[in-house]
XYZ file of C-alpha atoms in Angstrom:
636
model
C 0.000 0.000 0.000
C 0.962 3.293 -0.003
C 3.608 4.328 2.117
C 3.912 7.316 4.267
C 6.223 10.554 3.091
C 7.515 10.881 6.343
C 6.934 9.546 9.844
C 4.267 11.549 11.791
C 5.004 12.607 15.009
C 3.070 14.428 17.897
C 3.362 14.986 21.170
C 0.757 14.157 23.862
C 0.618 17.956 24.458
C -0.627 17.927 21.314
C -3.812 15.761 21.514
C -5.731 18.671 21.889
C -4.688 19.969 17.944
C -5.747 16.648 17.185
C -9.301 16.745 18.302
C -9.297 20.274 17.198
C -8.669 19.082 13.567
C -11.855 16.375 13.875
C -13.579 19.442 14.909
C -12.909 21.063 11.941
C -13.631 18.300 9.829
C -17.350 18.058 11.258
C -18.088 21.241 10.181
C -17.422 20.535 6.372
C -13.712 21.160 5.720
C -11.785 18.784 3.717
C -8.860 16.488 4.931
C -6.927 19.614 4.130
C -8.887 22.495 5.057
C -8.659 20.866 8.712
C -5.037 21.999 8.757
C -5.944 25.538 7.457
C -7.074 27.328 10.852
C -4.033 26.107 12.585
C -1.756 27.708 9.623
C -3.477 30.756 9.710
C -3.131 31.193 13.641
C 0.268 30.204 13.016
C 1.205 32.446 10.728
C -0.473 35.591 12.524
C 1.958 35.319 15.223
C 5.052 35.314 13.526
C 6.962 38.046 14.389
C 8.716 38.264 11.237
C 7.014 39.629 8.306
C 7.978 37.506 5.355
C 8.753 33.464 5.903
C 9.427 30.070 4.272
C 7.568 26.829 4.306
C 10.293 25.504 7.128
C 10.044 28.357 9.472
C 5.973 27.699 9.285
C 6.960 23.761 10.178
C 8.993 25.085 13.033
C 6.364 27.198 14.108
C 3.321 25.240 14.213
C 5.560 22.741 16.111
C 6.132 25.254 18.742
C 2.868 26.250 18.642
C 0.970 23.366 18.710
C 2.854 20.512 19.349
C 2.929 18.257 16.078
C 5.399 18.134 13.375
C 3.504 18.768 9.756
C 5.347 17.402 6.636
C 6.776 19.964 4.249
C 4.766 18.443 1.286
C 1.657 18.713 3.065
C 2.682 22.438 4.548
C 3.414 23.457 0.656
C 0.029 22.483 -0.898
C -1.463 25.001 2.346
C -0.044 27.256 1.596
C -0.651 27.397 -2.048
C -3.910 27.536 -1.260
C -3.739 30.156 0.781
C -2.057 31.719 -1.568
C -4.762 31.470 -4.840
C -7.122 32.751 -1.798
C -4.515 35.894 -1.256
C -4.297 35.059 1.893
C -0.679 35.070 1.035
C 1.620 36.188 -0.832
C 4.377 34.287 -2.742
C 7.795 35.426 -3.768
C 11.351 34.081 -4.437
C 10.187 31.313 -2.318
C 9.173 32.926 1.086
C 5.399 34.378 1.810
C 4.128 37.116 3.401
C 0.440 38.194 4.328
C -1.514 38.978 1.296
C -4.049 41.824 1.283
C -6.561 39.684 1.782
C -5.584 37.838 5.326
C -8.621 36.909 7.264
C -9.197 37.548 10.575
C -7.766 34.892 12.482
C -9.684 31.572 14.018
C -10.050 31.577 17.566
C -8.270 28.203 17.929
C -7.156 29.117 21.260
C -10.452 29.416 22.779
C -11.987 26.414 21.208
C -8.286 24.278 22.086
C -8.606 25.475 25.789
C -12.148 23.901 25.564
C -10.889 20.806 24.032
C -8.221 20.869 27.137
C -10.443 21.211 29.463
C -12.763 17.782 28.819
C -9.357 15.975 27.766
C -8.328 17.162 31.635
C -11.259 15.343 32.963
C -10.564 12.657 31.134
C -7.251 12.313 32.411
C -8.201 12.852 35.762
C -11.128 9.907 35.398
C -7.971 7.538 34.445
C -6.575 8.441 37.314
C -8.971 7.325 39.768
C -9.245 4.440 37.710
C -5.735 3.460 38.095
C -5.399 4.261 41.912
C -8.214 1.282 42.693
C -6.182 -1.094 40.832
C -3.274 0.639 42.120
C -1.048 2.190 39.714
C 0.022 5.373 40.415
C 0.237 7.879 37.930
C 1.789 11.184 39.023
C -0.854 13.997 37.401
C -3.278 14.561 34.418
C -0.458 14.971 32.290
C 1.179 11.979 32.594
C -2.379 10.379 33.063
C -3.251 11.833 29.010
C 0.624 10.437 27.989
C -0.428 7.145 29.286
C -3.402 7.150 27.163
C -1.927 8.235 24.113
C 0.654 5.650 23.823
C -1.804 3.300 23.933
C -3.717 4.917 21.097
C -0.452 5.292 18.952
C 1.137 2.085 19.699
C -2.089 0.006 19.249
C -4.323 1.908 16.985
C -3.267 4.723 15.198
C -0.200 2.924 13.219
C -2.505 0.626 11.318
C -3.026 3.484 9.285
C -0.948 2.211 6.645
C 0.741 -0.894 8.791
C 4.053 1.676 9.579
C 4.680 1.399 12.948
C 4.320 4.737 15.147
C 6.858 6.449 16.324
C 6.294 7.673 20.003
C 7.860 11.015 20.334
C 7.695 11.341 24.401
C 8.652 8.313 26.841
C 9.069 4.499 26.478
C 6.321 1.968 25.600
C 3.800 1.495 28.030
C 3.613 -1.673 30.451
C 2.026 -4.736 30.091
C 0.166 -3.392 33.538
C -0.195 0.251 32.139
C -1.559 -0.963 29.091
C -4.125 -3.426 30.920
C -4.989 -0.817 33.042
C -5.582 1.823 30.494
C -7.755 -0.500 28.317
C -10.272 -1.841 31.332
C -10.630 2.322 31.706
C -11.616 3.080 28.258
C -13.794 0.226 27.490
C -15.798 1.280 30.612
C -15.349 4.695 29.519
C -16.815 3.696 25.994
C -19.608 1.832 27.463
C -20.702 4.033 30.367
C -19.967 7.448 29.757
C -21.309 9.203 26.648
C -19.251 12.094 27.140
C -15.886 10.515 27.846
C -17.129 8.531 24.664
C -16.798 11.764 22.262
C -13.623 13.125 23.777
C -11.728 9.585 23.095
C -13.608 9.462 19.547
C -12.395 12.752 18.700
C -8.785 12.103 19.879
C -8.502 8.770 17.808
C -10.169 10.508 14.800
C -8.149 13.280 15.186
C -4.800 11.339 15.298
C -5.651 9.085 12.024
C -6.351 12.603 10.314
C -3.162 14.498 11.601
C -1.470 11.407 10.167
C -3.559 11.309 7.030
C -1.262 14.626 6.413
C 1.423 12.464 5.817
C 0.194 10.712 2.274
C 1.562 11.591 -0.702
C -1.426 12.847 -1.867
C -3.630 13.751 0.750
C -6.041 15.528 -1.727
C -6.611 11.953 -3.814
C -8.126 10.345 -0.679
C -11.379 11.160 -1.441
C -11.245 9.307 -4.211
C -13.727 6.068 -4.227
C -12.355 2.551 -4.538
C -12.458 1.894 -8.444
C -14.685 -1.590 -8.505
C -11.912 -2.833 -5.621
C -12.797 -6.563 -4.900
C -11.830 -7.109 -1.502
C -11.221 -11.105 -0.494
C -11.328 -11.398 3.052
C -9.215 -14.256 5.153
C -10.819 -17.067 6.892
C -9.699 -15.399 10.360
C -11.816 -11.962 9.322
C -14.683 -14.531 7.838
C -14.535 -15.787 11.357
C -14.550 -12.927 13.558
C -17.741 -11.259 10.965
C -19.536 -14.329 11.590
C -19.037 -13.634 15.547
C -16.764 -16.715 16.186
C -14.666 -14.600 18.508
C -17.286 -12.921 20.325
C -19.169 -9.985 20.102
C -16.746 -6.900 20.044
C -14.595 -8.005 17.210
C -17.916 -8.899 15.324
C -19.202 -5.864 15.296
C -15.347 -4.040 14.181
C -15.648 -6.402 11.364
C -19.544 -5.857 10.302
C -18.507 -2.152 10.608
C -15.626 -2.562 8.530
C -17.681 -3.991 5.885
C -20.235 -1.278 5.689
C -17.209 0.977 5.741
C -15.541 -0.083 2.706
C -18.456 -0.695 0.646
C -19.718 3.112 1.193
C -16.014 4.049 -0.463
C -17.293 1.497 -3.426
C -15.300 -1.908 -2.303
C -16.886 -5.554 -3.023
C -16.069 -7.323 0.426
C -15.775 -11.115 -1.221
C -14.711 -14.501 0.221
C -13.265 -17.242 -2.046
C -15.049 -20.864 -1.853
C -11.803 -21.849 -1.205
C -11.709 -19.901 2.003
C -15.504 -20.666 3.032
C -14.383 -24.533 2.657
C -11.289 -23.747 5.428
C -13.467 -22.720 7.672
C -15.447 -26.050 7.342
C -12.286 -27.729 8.172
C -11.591 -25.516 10.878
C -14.976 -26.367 12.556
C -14.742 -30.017 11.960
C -11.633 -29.684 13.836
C -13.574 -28.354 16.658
C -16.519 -30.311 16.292
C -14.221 -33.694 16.989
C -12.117 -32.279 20.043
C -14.831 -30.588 21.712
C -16.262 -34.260 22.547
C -13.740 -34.893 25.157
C -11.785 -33.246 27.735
C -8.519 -34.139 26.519
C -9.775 -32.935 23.176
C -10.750 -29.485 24.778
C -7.797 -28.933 25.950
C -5.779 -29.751 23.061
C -7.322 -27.025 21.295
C -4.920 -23.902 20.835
C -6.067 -20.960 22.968
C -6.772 -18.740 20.587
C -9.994 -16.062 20.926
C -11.933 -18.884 18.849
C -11.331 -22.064 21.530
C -11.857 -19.744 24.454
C -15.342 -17.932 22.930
C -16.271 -21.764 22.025
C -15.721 -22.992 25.354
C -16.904 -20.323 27.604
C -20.738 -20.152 25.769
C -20.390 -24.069 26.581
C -20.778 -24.831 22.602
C -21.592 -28.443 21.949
C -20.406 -30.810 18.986
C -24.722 -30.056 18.396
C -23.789 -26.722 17.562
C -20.764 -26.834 15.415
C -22.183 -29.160 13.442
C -25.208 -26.855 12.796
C -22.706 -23.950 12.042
C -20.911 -25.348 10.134
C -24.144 -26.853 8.049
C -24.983 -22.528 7.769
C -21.514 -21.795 7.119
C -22.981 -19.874 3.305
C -25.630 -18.533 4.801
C -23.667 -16.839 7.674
C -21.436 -15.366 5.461
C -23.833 -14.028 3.384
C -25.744 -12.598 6.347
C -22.383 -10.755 7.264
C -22.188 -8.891 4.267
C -20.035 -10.832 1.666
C -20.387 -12.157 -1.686
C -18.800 -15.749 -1.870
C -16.900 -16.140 -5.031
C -15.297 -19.382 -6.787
C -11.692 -19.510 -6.722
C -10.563 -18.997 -10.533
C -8.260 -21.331 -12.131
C -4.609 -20.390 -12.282
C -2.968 -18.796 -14.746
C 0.965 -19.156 -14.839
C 1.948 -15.882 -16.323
C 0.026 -14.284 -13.693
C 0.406 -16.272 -10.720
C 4.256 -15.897 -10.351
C 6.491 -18.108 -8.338
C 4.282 -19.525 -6.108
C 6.489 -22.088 -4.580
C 9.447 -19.131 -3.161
C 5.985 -17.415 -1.490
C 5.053 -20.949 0.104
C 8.639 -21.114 1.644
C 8.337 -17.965 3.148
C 5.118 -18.038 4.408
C 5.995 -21.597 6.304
C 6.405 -21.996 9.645
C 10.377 -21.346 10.199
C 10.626 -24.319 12.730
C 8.911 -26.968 10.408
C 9.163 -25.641 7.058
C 5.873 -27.070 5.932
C 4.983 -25.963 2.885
C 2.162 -28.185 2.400
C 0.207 -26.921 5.638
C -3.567 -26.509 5.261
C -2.921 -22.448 6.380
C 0.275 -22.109 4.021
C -1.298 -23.579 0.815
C -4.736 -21.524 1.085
C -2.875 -18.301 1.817
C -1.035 -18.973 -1.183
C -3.599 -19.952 -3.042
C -5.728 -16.819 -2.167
C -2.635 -14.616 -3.797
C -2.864 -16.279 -6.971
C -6.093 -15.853 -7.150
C -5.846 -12.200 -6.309
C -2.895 -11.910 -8.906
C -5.197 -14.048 -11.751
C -8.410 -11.497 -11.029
C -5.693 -8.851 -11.575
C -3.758 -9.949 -14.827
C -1.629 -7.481 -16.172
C -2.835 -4.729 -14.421
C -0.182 -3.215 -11.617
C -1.658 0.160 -10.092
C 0.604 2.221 -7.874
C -2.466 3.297 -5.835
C -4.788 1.200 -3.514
C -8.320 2.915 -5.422
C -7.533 0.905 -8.751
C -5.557 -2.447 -7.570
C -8.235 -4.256 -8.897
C -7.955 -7.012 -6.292
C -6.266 -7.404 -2.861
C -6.607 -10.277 -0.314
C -7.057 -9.060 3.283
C -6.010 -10.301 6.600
C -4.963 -8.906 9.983
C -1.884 -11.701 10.163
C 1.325 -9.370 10.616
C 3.492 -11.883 9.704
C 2.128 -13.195 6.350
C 1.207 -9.636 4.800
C 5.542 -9.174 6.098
C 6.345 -12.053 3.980
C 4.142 -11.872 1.413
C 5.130 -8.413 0.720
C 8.700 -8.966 1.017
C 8.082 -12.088 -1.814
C 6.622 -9.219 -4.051
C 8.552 -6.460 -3.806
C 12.288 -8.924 -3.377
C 11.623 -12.025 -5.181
C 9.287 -10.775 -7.818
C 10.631 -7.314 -7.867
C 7.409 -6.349 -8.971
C 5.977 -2.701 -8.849
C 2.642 -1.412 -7.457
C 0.085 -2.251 -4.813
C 0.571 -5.773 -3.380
C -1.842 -8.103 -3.675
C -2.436 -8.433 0.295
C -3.250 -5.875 2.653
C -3.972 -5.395 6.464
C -7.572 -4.898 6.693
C -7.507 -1.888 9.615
C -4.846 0.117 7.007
C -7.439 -0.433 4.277
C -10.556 0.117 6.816
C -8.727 3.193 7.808
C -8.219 4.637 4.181
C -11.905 3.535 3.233
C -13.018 5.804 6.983
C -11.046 8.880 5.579
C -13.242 8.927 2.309
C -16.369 8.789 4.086
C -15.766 9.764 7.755
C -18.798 11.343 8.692
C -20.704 8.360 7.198
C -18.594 5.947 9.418
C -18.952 7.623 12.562
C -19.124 4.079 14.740
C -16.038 2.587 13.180
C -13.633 4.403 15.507
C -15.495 3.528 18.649
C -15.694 -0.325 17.166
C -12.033 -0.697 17.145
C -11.522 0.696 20.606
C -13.947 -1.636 21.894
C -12.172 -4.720 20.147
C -8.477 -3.065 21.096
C -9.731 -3.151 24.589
C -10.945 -6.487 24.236
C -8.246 -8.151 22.696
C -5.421 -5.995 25.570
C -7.548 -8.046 28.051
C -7.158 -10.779 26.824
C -4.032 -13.238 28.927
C -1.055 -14.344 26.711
C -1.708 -17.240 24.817
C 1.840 -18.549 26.517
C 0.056 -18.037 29.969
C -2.649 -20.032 28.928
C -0.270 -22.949 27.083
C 1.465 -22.495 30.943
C -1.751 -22.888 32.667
C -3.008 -25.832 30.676
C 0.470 -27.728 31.484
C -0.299 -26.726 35.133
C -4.050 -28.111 35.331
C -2.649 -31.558 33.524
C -0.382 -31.842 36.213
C -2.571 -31.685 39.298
C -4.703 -33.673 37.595
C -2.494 -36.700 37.361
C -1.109 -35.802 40.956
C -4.767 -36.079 41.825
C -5.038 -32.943 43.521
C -7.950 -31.863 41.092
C -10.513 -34.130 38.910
C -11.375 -34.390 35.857
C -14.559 -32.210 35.917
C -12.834 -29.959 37.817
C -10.123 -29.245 35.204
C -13.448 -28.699 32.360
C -15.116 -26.705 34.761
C -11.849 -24.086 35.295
C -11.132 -24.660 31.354
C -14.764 -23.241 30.362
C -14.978 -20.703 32.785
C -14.496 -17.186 32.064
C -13.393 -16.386 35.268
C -10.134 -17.769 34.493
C -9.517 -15.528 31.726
C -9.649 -12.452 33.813
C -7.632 -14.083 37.017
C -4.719 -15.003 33.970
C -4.725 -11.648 33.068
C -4.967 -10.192 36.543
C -1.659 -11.972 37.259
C 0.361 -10.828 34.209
C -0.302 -7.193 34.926
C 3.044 -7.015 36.690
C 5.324 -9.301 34.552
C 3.980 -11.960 32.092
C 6.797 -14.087 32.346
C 6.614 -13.964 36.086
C 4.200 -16.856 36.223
C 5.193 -19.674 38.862
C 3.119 -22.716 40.015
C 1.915 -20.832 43.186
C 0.149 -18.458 41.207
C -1.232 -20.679 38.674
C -2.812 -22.438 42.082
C -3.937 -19.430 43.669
C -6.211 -18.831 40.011
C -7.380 -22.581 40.411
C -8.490 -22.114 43.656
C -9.996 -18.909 43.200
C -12.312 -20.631 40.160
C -13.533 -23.821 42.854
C -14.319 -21.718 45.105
C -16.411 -19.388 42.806
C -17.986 -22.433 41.961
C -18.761 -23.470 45.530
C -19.910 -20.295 46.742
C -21.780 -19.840 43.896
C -23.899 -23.317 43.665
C -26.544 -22.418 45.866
C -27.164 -18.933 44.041
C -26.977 -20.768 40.635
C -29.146 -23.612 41.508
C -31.671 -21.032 42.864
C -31.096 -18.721 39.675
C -31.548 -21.639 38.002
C -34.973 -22.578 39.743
C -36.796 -19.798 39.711
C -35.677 -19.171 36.139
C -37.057 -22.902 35.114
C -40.516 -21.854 37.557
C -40.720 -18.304 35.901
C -40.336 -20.640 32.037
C -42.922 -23.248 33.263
C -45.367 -20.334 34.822
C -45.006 -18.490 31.016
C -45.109 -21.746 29.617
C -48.562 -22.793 31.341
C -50.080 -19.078 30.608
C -49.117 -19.593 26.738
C -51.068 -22.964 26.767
C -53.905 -21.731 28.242
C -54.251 -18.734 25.804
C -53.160 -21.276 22.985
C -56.247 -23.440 23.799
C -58.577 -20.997 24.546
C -57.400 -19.505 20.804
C -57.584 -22.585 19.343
C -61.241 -23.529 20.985
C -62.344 -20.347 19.691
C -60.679 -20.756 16.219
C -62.211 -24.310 16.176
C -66.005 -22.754 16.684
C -65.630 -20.136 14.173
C -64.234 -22.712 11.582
C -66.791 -25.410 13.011
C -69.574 -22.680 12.164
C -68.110 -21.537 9.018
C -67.927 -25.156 7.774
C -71.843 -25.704 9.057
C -72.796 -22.621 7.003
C -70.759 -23.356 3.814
C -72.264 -27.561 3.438
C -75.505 -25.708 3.769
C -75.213 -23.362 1.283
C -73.586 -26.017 -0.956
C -76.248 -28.364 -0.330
C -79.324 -25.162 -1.074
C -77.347 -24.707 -4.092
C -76.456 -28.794 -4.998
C -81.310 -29.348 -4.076
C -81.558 -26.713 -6.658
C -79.441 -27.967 -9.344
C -80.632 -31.552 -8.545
C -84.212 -30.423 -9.137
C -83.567 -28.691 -12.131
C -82.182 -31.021 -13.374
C -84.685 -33.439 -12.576
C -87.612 -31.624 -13.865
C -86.140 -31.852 -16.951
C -85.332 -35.553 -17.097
C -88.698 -36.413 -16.301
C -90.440 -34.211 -18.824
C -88.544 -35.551 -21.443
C -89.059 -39.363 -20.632
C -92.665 -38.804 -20.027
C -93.058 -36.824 -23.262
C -91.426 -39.806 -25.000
C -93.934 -42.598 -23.326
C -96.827 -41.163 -24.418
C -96.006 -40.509 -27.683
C -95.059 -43.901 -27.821
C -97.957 -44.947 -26.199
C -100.573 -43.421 -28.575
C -98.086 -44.171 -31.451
C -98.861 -48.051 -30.263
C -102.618 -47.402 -30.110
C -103.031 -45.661 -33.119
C -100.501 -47.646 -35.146
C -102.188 -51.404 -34.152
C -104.746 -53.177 -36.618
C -108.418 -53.927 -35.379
C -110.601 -56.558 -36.771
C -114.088 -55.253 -37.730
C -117.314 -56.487 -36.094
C -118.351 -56.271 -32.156
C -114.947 -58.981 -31.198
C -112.468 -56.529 -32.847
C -114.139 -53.411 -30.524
C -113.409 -55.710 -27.600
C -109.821 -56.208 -28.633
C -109.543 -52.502 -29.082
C -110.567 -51.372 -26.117
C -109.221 -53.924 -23.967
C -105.530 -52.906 -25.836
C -106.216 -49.013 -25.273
C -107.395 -49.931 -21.550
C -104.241 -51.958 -21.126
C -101.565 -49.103 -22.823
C -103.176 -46.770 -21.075
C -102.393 -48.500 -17.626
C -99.154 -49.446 -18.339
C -98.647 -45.596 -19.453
C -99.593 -44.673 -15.751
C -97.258 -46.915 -14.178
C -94.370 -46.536 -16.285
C -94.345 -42.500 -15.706
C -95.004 -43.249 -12.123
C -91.273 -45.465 -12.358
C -89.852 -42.129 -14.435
C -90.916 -39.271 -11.668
């Protein structure tokens, strides 16, 4: 991606420029304008009357406590400039007849101060109940904005920050700041906005710092983003909540700055394996505690999933990534004049100890390049808006090597075809930022998450631990599940690294089992109560829903009982009517046909003459004629 003209660098007194320049931009100005009050100010107290685009750097340092990048400084104040605010010659500028009258940026900075002092202060307290002592609201704001620098603000374009005051922060600083802010972001509305407009404000400030700071509002050109089976994952809410809702964010963020999020088949079927993996060891104990403890095994075993529920996840796999917001796409066939040397990537991207090139993670990660680099062909774009394609992950070390294979082996030009999906998320946020105003707050809330977290070392540690007072008997079986599953352990892990990770003896590790039996002890009773009256409050519902059921379907059985009596009558009327018709008819037509016959009979049969011959007659007519009644009595 593109790489930083120079590396940004501000000091903590200087957080409240940066909120002053998210300030700016929510009242309309550009990612450039933002900077334009602080030049102005700057320039109105400059004591001398004509200047150069390095005295203005050293000034606005001075002045307000970040370093701006000449490039960025020059494009100002050519603007300025066309606006004759300025005036340009030989090189150096002086005010221009038409200088506005300068933005109060002290006033609104002093406000900005002022709730950033509270904030301080609140961090403070914070850190004297879990005692760590920090010396004054100062040092309190310095300890907060390492932690944004070091752990947010560089995965602007994955260049690491450069802290301009103090060391790194301690593990137990860094714990301590993160349980502050994610309380802070959850329970205080206004301590909310002050750390949104500090983060926002620093990815700005170092938004300065890109070549072309103007071209970032730019959309994506038709960018097809493939996302990793680990981002898949954590969309899909594998890992819990917090980072589900970064990644669902993240989605919505880059399509708004016109990105395709995508997932290969190919990546879709790795997650299959992934949960048949799971779905096999979470059947035993000594399968549950083979698992790595990653944030998957530990959100899986702490909601007490079941081999049940894999299974049925893993039968949803398509739909669930469809419901997240991706497109799944079939992995095209390889090309070799695109694909490159596919075999040096594979080496690289093995593990160093076993050199596996043939691993199930190794081969799909390559794979997913040369699909990237097919979808791409010829094209090589030296910007991120028309790569075409890129794959993205948040895996440090295989966007490292991958990148290293691209620009060493392959010596090749342009965007690579992989990219860290915060740097990206950050470039799509400063396209659209007032469109992605929950972003920011997202990755906090997963930053703080993830810092409170225990090493996954201390868990391998504690694992080792458990299966050795199991086989000295001091614990059970059931024991060592219960303390596996429970979240309680997670926070009594990290409790004990806040001083020194490494520091982790057997005594400790004891201290955190005992701690989790006893919770379970002391807390039976409550939980088996909880658990009653929860079970008598379901069964109470449960009885009220069956008597409204009946009485609903009682009355829905009358009304269709009574419907169905009206409707057989009305078909019947109808069917009487029809019948008789019908009948009428018949009958008529028979009858007419009898007599005619009848008299046909009469008329058409010889008589002999004399008084024998009237007998005959008359006894034939007499005999028709009854045999006429009875036969139309048989037709009606």
């Amino acid at each position: 991606m593109t790489q930083l003209t120079k590396t940004p660098s501000v000091h903590p007194g200087g957080l409240a420029t940066v909120a002053f320049l998210k300030a700016q931009l929510d009242e309309g100005s550009d990612h450039l304008g933002i900077f334009m009050p602080l030049l102005l100010d700057t320039v109105a107290q400059l004591s001398a009357r004509n200047f150069t685009t390095a005295d203005i750097q050293e000034a606005l340092a001075a002045r307000h406590r970040l370093v701006m990048p000449e490039q960025t400084l020059a494009t100002l104040l050519g603007r300025a400039t066309r606006k004759k605010f300025l005036q340009r010659d030989s090189g150096r500028y002086q005010r221009g007849g038409s200088f506005p009258s300068v933005p109060d940026v002290t006033t609104e900075k002093r406000r900005i101060e002022a709730s950033q002092k509270r904030l301080s202060e609140a961090l403070r307290h914070h850190a004297a109940r879990r005692k760590l002592a920090i010396q004054s609201s100062e040092a309190a704001l310095q300890l907060l904005f390492r932690f944004l620098e070091e752990e947010q603000v560089s995965l602007l374009l994955g260049v690491p920050a450069a802290i301009a005051e103090g060391s790194a922060a301690t593990f137990r600083e860094r714990a301590v700041v993160a349980e502050f802010v994610q309380d802070a972001i959850r329970d205080d509305p206004a301590f909310r906005a002050v750390l949104n407009d500090i983060l926002e404000g620093l990815v700005l400030y170092r938004a300065a710092f890109l070549p072309d700071l103007e071209a970032q509002n730019r959309q994506f050109k038709n960018l097809k983003v493939f996302f990793d089976s680990i981002l898949v994952r954590q969309a899909i809410g594998y890992e819990g909540p917090a980072i589900r809702t970064l990644l669902r964010e993240t989605i919505d963020v880059l399509k708004t700055a016109g990105a395709q999020c995508l997932v290969f088949d190919k990546t879709a079927h790795e997650i299959k394996t992934i949960l048949a993996m799971y779905e096999d060891r979470m059947a035993t104990d000594e399968g549950r505690r083979s698992l790595r403890p990653s944030p998957m095994t530990r959100y899986f075993l702490t909601q007490r999933y079941s081999r049940g529920d894999i299974r049925e996840m893993t039968a949803l796999i398509e739909t669930e990534i469809v419901a997240a917001g991706f497109q799944i796409r079939q992995t095209p066939r390889r090309v070799p004049e695109y694909t490159a040397s596919e075999k040096t990537l594979a080496a690289k991207l093995a593990n160093p100890t076993t050199k596996d090139e043939s691993e199930p993670r190794v081969v799909h990660d390559v794979d997913c390049v040369a699909a990237i680099l097919t979808l791409r062909g010829d094209l090589r774009s030296p910007t991120i808006e028309d790569a075409g394609a890129v794959f993205a992950t948040s895996s440090p070390l295989v966007i490292h090597n991958t990148r290293l294979w691209w620009q060493e082996d392959e010596r090749e030009t342009g965007i690579e075809p992989i990219v860290n999906v915060r740097a990206l998320a950050n470039l799509a946020w400063l396209k659209k930022p007032k469109l992605s105003g929950e972003l920011k707050k997202s990755e906090l809330v997963a930053l703080c998450a993830a810092a409170l977290r225990p090493k996954q070392e201390t868990w391998q540690r504690f694992l080792k631990h458990l299966d050795t007072q199991e086989k000295a008997k001091k614990i059970t079986s059931n024991e060592v599940t219960s303390i596996i599953v429970s979240a309680m352990s997670d926070r009594l892990l990290r409790d004990i690294e806040d001083y020194d990770p490494s520091d982790v003896d057997a005594i400790t590790l004891d201290d955190v089992v005992e701690r989790v039996k006893e919770s379970y002890g002391a807390g039976a009773d409550a939980k088996v109560q909880a658990v009653t009256e929860q079970y008598e409050a379901k069964l109470v519902e449960l009885e009220a829903r069956m008597r409204a059921e009946t009485e609903r379907l009682s009355a829905s059985e009358r009304t269709a009982s009574e419907k169905a009596r009206k409707r057989e009558m009305v078909i019947e009327g109808r069917a009487r009517t029809f019948a008789r018709g019908i009948t009428k008819a018949v009958y008529w037509i028979v009858s007419a046909l009898v007599i005619v016959g009848a008299f046909a009979l009469i008329v058409g049969h010889p008589f002999h003459a004399g008084w024998l011959g009237v007998v005959i007659g008359a006894a034939v007519v007499i005999f028709v004629l009854l045999e006429l009644v009875g036969t139309l009595r048989h037709v009606s």
